[in-house]
Amino acid sequence: DIQMAQSPSSLSASVGDRVTITCQASQDINDYLNWYQLKPGKAPKLLIYDANHLKTGVPSRFSGSGSGTHFTFTISSLQPEDIATYYCQQYGDLPPRLTFGGGTKVEIK
Amino acid sequence: QLHLQESGPGLVKPSETLSLTCTVSGGSIRSGTYYWGWIRQPPGKGLEWIGTIFYTGTSYYNPSLKSRVAMSVDTSTKQFSLNLSSVTAADTAVYYCARLDGLYVFDNWGQGTPVTVSS
């Protein structure tokens, strides 16, 4: 199975800061990576698909990059409503064996 | 606008079967593009994919759960279901249903339903 190492597990930043989260795949997954936002009591949201495609309606301060084994998720200017836990998810296997990173909890300093 | 809603018992006894249903509204469950899936999050832990099903019944399961999982679809009621047998405390989690765009991208999620396994 493909494993995803996500870091950091948590971070604290100020409003307006640039925030970066990374995911490292245990093997080459091309650009088969998505990013999600989870808030307690709410339906999780897809933010980025195929490594760098912003889902329609998602603010442009969110972005993703990378391919192969190393991926990055960035919030260009952290906003109070971005307080959440973010997860990467890979889909490099056939038949599908979908796995998630361990998550990054983002808090406001 | 697509809406998914999980339903089912919040408490299940050890060794019994956990049964959940997801009701789809605001869209078709018979789409040739979308699959339907279940994901769970144990307390204090990350997300785990459980399985995925197409409206025809074609399904894919997480190998670590495959021996205990069964999913089904009822197109007449626009629902899909999860059965997880022989549960233990380790199956205590928030269970989410979701739509997948193709086989790989969870593009719409339900709010999740907590399930506790305890006697």
Short mmCIF file of C-alpha atoms in Angstrom, two decimals:
data_model
loop_
_atom_site.label_atom_id
_atom_site.label_comp_id
_atom_site.label_asym_id
_atom_site.label_seq_id
_atom_site.Cartn_x
_atom_site.Cartn_y
_atom_site.Cartn_z
CA ASP A 1 0.00 0.00 0.00
CA ILE A 2 1.07 3.57 -0.67
CA GLN A 3 1.68 5.49 2.55
CA MET A 4 1.38 9.26 2.94
CA ALA A 5 3.59 11.12 5.43
CA GLN A 6 2.03 14.50 6.17
CA SER A 7 3.79 17.29 8.09
CA PRO A 8 3.58 19.10 10.34
CA SER A 9 0.88 17.45 12.45
CA SER A 10 -0.08 20.88 13.76
CA LEU A 11 0.90 24.49 13.31
CA SER A 12 0.05 27.88 14.73
CA ALA A 13 0.23 30.99 12.57
CA SER A 14 -1.00 34.56 12.54
CA VAL A 15 -3.76 35.96 10.36
CA GLY A 16 -2.21 36.94 7.05
CA ASP A 17 0.68 34.46 7.31
CA ARG A 18 1.62 32.06 4.56
CA VAL A 19 1.04 28.47 5.66
CA THR A 20 2.60 25.42 4.01
CA ILE A 21 1.80 21.73 4.56
CA THR A 22 3.64 18.87 2.88
CA CYS A 23 2.79 15.29 1.97
CA GLN A 24 5.37 12.71 1.00
CA ALA A 25 4.24 9.55 -0.79
CA SER A 26 6.03 6.23 -0.24
CA GLN A 27 6.19 5.76 -4.02
CA ASP A 28 5.60 7.74 -7.19
CA ILE A 29 1.89 8.69 -7.49
CA ASN A 30 2.23 11.08 -10.44
CA ASP A 31 -0.20 13.91 -9.60
CA TYR A 32 -2.82 11.67 -8.02
CA LEU A 33 -3.30 13.70 -4.85
CA ASN A 34 -6.17 15.65 -3.30
CA TRP A 35 -6.45 18.02 -0.34
CA TYR A 36 -9.41 18.31 2.05
CA GLN A 37 -10.48 20.65 4.84
CA LEU A 38 -12.21 19.27 7.94
CA LYS A 39 -13.98 21.36 10.54
CA PRO A 40 -15.70 19.84 13.61
CA GLY A 41 -19.39 19.18 13.03
CA LYS A 42 -19.27 20.18 9.38
CA ALA A 43 -19.11 18.27 6.13
CA PRO A 44 -15.49 17.98 4.95
CA LYS A 45 -14.63 19.94 1.84
CA LEU A 46 -12.51 19.13 -1.21
CA LEU A 47 -10.14 22.03 -1.87
CA ILE A 48 -7.56 20.77 -4.37
CA TYR A 49 -7.70 17.80 -6.75
CA ASP A 50 -5.06 16.27 -9.03
CA ALA A 51 -2.34 17.96 -6.96
CA ASN A 52 -2.84 21.50 -8.20
CA HIS A 53 -6.41 22.04 -9.44
CA LEU A 54 -8.54 24.34 -7.30
CA LYS A 55 -12.12 23.14 -6.91
CA THR A 56 -14.63 25.65 -8.25
CA GLY A 57 -15.72 28.06 -5.56
CA VAL A 58 -12.71 27.54 -3.30
CA PRO A 59 -10.86 30.79 -2.46
CA SER A 60 -7.74 31.39 -4.51
CA ARG A 61 -5.58 31.74 -1.37
CA PHE A 62 -5.54 27.93 -1.34
CA SER A 63 -3.17 26.19 -3.74
CA GLY A 64 -1.40 22.90 -4.28
CA SER A 65 1.73 21.81 -6.08
CA GLY A 66 4.02 18.86 -6.60
CA SER A 67 4.17 15.55 -8.40
CA GLY A 68 5.77 12.16 -7.98
CA THR A 69 6.37 11.76 -4.26
CA HIS A 70 6.50 15.30 -2.85
CA PHE A 71 3.47 17.58 -2.57
CA THR A 72 2.76 20.94 -1.01
CA PHE A 73 -0.45 22.65 0.09
CA THR A 74 -0.33 26.41 0.70
CA ILE A 75 -2.62 29.01 2.21
CA SER A 76 -1.17 32.28 0.92
CA SER A 77 -2.77 34.49 3.58
CA LEU A 78 -4.27 32.68 6.56
CA GLN A 79 -7.79 33.79 7.50
CA PRO A 80 -9.69 33.07 10.75
CA GLU A 81 -12.15 30.85 8.86
CA ASP A 82 -9.26 28.62 7.73
CA ILE A 83 -8.94 27.13 11.22
CA ALA A 84 -9.38 23.43 10.45
CA THR A 85 -7.55 20.17 9.94
CA TYR A 86 -6.23 19.52 6.45
CA TYR A 87 -5.65 16.10 4.91
CA CYS A 88 -3.96 14.92 1.75
CA GLN A 89 -5.29 11.81 -0.01
CA GLN A 90 -3.57 9.73 -2.69
CA TYR A 91 -5.07 7.54 -5.38
CA GLY A 92 -2.07 5.99 -7.05
CA ASP A 93 -3.21 2.36 -6.76
CA LEU A 94 -5.27 0.17 -9.06
CA PRO A 95 -7.70 -1.21 -7.99
CA PRO A 96 -8.30 1.89 -5.89
CA ARG A 97 -6.75 1.82 -2.43
CA LEU A 98 -7.32 5.32 -1.19
CA THR A 99 -5.18 6.49 1.70
CA PHE A 100 -4.96 9.75 3.62
CA GLY A 101 -2.13 11.57 5.29
CA GLY A 102 -2.20 11.93 9.04
CA GLY A 103 -3.66 15.44 8.95
CA THR A 104 -2.43 18.93 9.90
CA LYS A 105 -4.31 20.95 12.48
CA VAL A 106 -4.05 24.67 11.70
CA GLU A 107 -4.61 27.15 14.53
CA ILE A 108 -4.41 30.91 14.86
CA LYS A 109 -1.56 32.27 16.97
CA GLN B 1 -27.17 21.36 -4.68
CA LEU B 2 -26.09 17.86 -3.72
CA HIS B 3 -26.69 16.86 -0.11
CA LEU B 4 -25.68 13.64 1.60
CA GLN B 5 -27.03 12.60 4.98
CA GLU B 6 -25.84 9.66 7.06
CA SER B 7 -28.25 7.81 9.33
CA GLY B 8 -28.10 4.83 11.64
CA PRO B 9 -27.61 3.73 15.26
CA GLY B 10 -25.14 5.72 17.31
CA LEU B 11 -24.39 2.76 19.56
CA VAL B 12 -23.53 -0.78 18.49
CA LYS B 13 -22.61 -3.71 20.71
CA PRO B 14 -19.32 -5.55 20.23
CA SER B 15 -19.49 -8.50 17.79
CA GLU B 16 -22.64 -7.09 16.17
CA THR B 17 -23.03 -5.48 12.74
CA LEU B 18 -22.83 -1.74 12.24
CA SER B 19 -25.34 -0.60 9.61
CA LEU B 20 -25.45 2.91 8.16
CA THR B 21 -27.36 4.49 5.32
CA CYS B 22 -26.56 7.56 3.25
CA THR B 23 -29.42 9.41 1.57
CA VAL B 24 -28.61 11.42 -1.54
CA SER B 25 -30.66 14.49 -2.44
CA GLY B 26 -30.24 17.22 -5.01
CA GLY B 27 -28.65 14.88 -7.54
CA SER B 28 -28.87 11.46 -9.14
CA ILE B 29 -27.38 8.35 -7.59
CA ARG B 30 -27.53 6.64 -11.02
CA SER B 31 -24.89 8.84 -12.61
CA GLY B 32 -22.39 7.19 -14.90
CA THR B 33 -19.72 9.56 -13.62
CA TYR B 34 -19.96 9.34 -9.87
CA TYR B 35 -19.23 6.66 -7.31
CA TRP B 36 -20.32 6.62 -3.67
CA GLY B 37 -18.15 5.93 -0.67
CA TRP B 38 -17.65 5.65 3.06
CA ILE B 39 -14.80 7.08 5.14
CA ARG B 40 -14.33 7.02 8.90
CA GLN B 41 -12.35 8.91 11.52
CA PRO B 42 -11.68 7.26 14.89
CA PRO B 43 -11.41 9.65 17.86
CA GLY B 44 -8.12 11.51 17.78
CA LYS B 45 -7.02 9.79 14.59
CA GLY B 46 -6.96 10.45 10.86
CA LEU B 47 -9.24 9.50 8.01
CA GLU B 48 -9.61 5.94 6.74
CA TRP B 49 -11.26 4.96 3.47
CA ILE B 50 -13.72 2.08 3.95
CA GLY B 51 -15.06 1.42 0.48
CA THR B 52 -16.57 2.70 -2.75
CA ILE B 53 -19.58 1.54 -4.79
CA PHE B 54 -21.08 2.33 -8.19
CA TYR B 55 -24.85 2.44 -8.72
CA THR B 56 -24.64 -0.89 -10.55
CA GLY B 57 -23.25 -2.52 -7.41
CA THR B 58 -19.60 -2.71 -8.46
CA SER B 59 -17.61 -2.13 -5.29
CA TYR B 60 -14.08 -1.70 -3.97
CA TYR B 61 -13.14 -2.15 -0.32
CA ASN B 62 -10.18 -1.28 1.86
CA PRO B 63 -8.18 -4.53 2.07
CA SER B 64 -7.82 -4.11 5.84
CA LEU B 65 -11.62 -4.18 6.25
CA LYS B 66 -12.67 -6.25 3.26
CA SER B 67 -13.56 -9.39 5.19
CA ARG B 68 -16.10 -7.46 7.32
CA VAL B 69 -17.50 -4.86 4.89
CA ALA B 70 -20.48 -4.98 2.56
CA MET B 71 -21.89 -2.02 0.67
CA SER B 72 -25.08 -1.78 -1.36
CA VAL B 73 -27.05 0.74 -3.40
CA ASP B 74 -30.82 1.25 -3.67
CA THR B 75 -31.47 3.54 -6.63
CA SER B 76 -35.22 3.67 -5.97
CA THR B 77 -34.70 5.37 -2.60
CA LYS B 78 -31.48 7.17 -3.59
CA GLN B 79 -29.61 5.54 -0.75
CA PHE B 80 -26.44 3.56 -0.34
CA SER B 81 -25.52 1.56 2.71
CA LEU B 82 -22.63 0.22 4.75
CA ASN B 83 -22.60 -2.95 6.80
CA LEU B 84 -19.55 -3.63 8.99
CA SER B 85 -19.71 -6.94 10.80
CA SER B 86 -18.08 -8.24 13.99
CA VAL B 87 -17.36 -4.77 15.31
CA THR B 88 -15.02 -4.00 18.18
CA ALA B 89 -14.15 -0.85 20.08
CA ALA B 90 -11.63 -0.08 17.34
CA ASP B 91 -14.55 0.57 14.99
CA THR B 92 -15.73 3.50 17.11
CA ALA B 93 -15.52 6.51 14.80
CA VAL B 94 -17.31 9.27 12.95
CA TYR B 95 -18.54 7.72 9.72
CA TYR B 96 -18.84 9.89 6.62
CA CYS B 97 -20.53 9.14 3.33
CA ALA B 98 -19.33 10.91 0.22
CA ARG B 99 -19.67 11.18 -3.52
CA LEU B 100 -16.62 10.44 -5.62
CA ASP B 101 -15.95 12.13 -8.94
CA GLY B 102 -14.71 9.04 -10.73
CA LEU B 103 -13.06 6.51 -8.45
CA TYR B 104 -10.66 8.79 -6.67
CA VAL B 105 -11.88 12.25 -5.62
CA PHE B 106 -14.32 12.77 -2.75
CA ASP B 107 -16.01 15.90 -4.06
CA ASN B 108 -19.04 16.06 -1.74
CA TRP B 109 -19.35 14.77 1.83
CA GLY B 110 -22.01 14.28 4.45
CA GLN B 111 -21.62 15.84 7.88
CA GLY B 112 -20.75 12.51 9.43
CA THR B 113 -22.40 10.41 12.09
CA PRO B 114 -20.69 9.21 15.28
CA VAL B 115 -20.85 5.52 16.07
CA THR B 116 -19.71 4.05 19.36
CA VAL B 117 -19.08 0.35 19.85
CA SER B 118 -19.74 -0.52 23.46
CA SER B 119 -21.71 -2.99 25.52
#
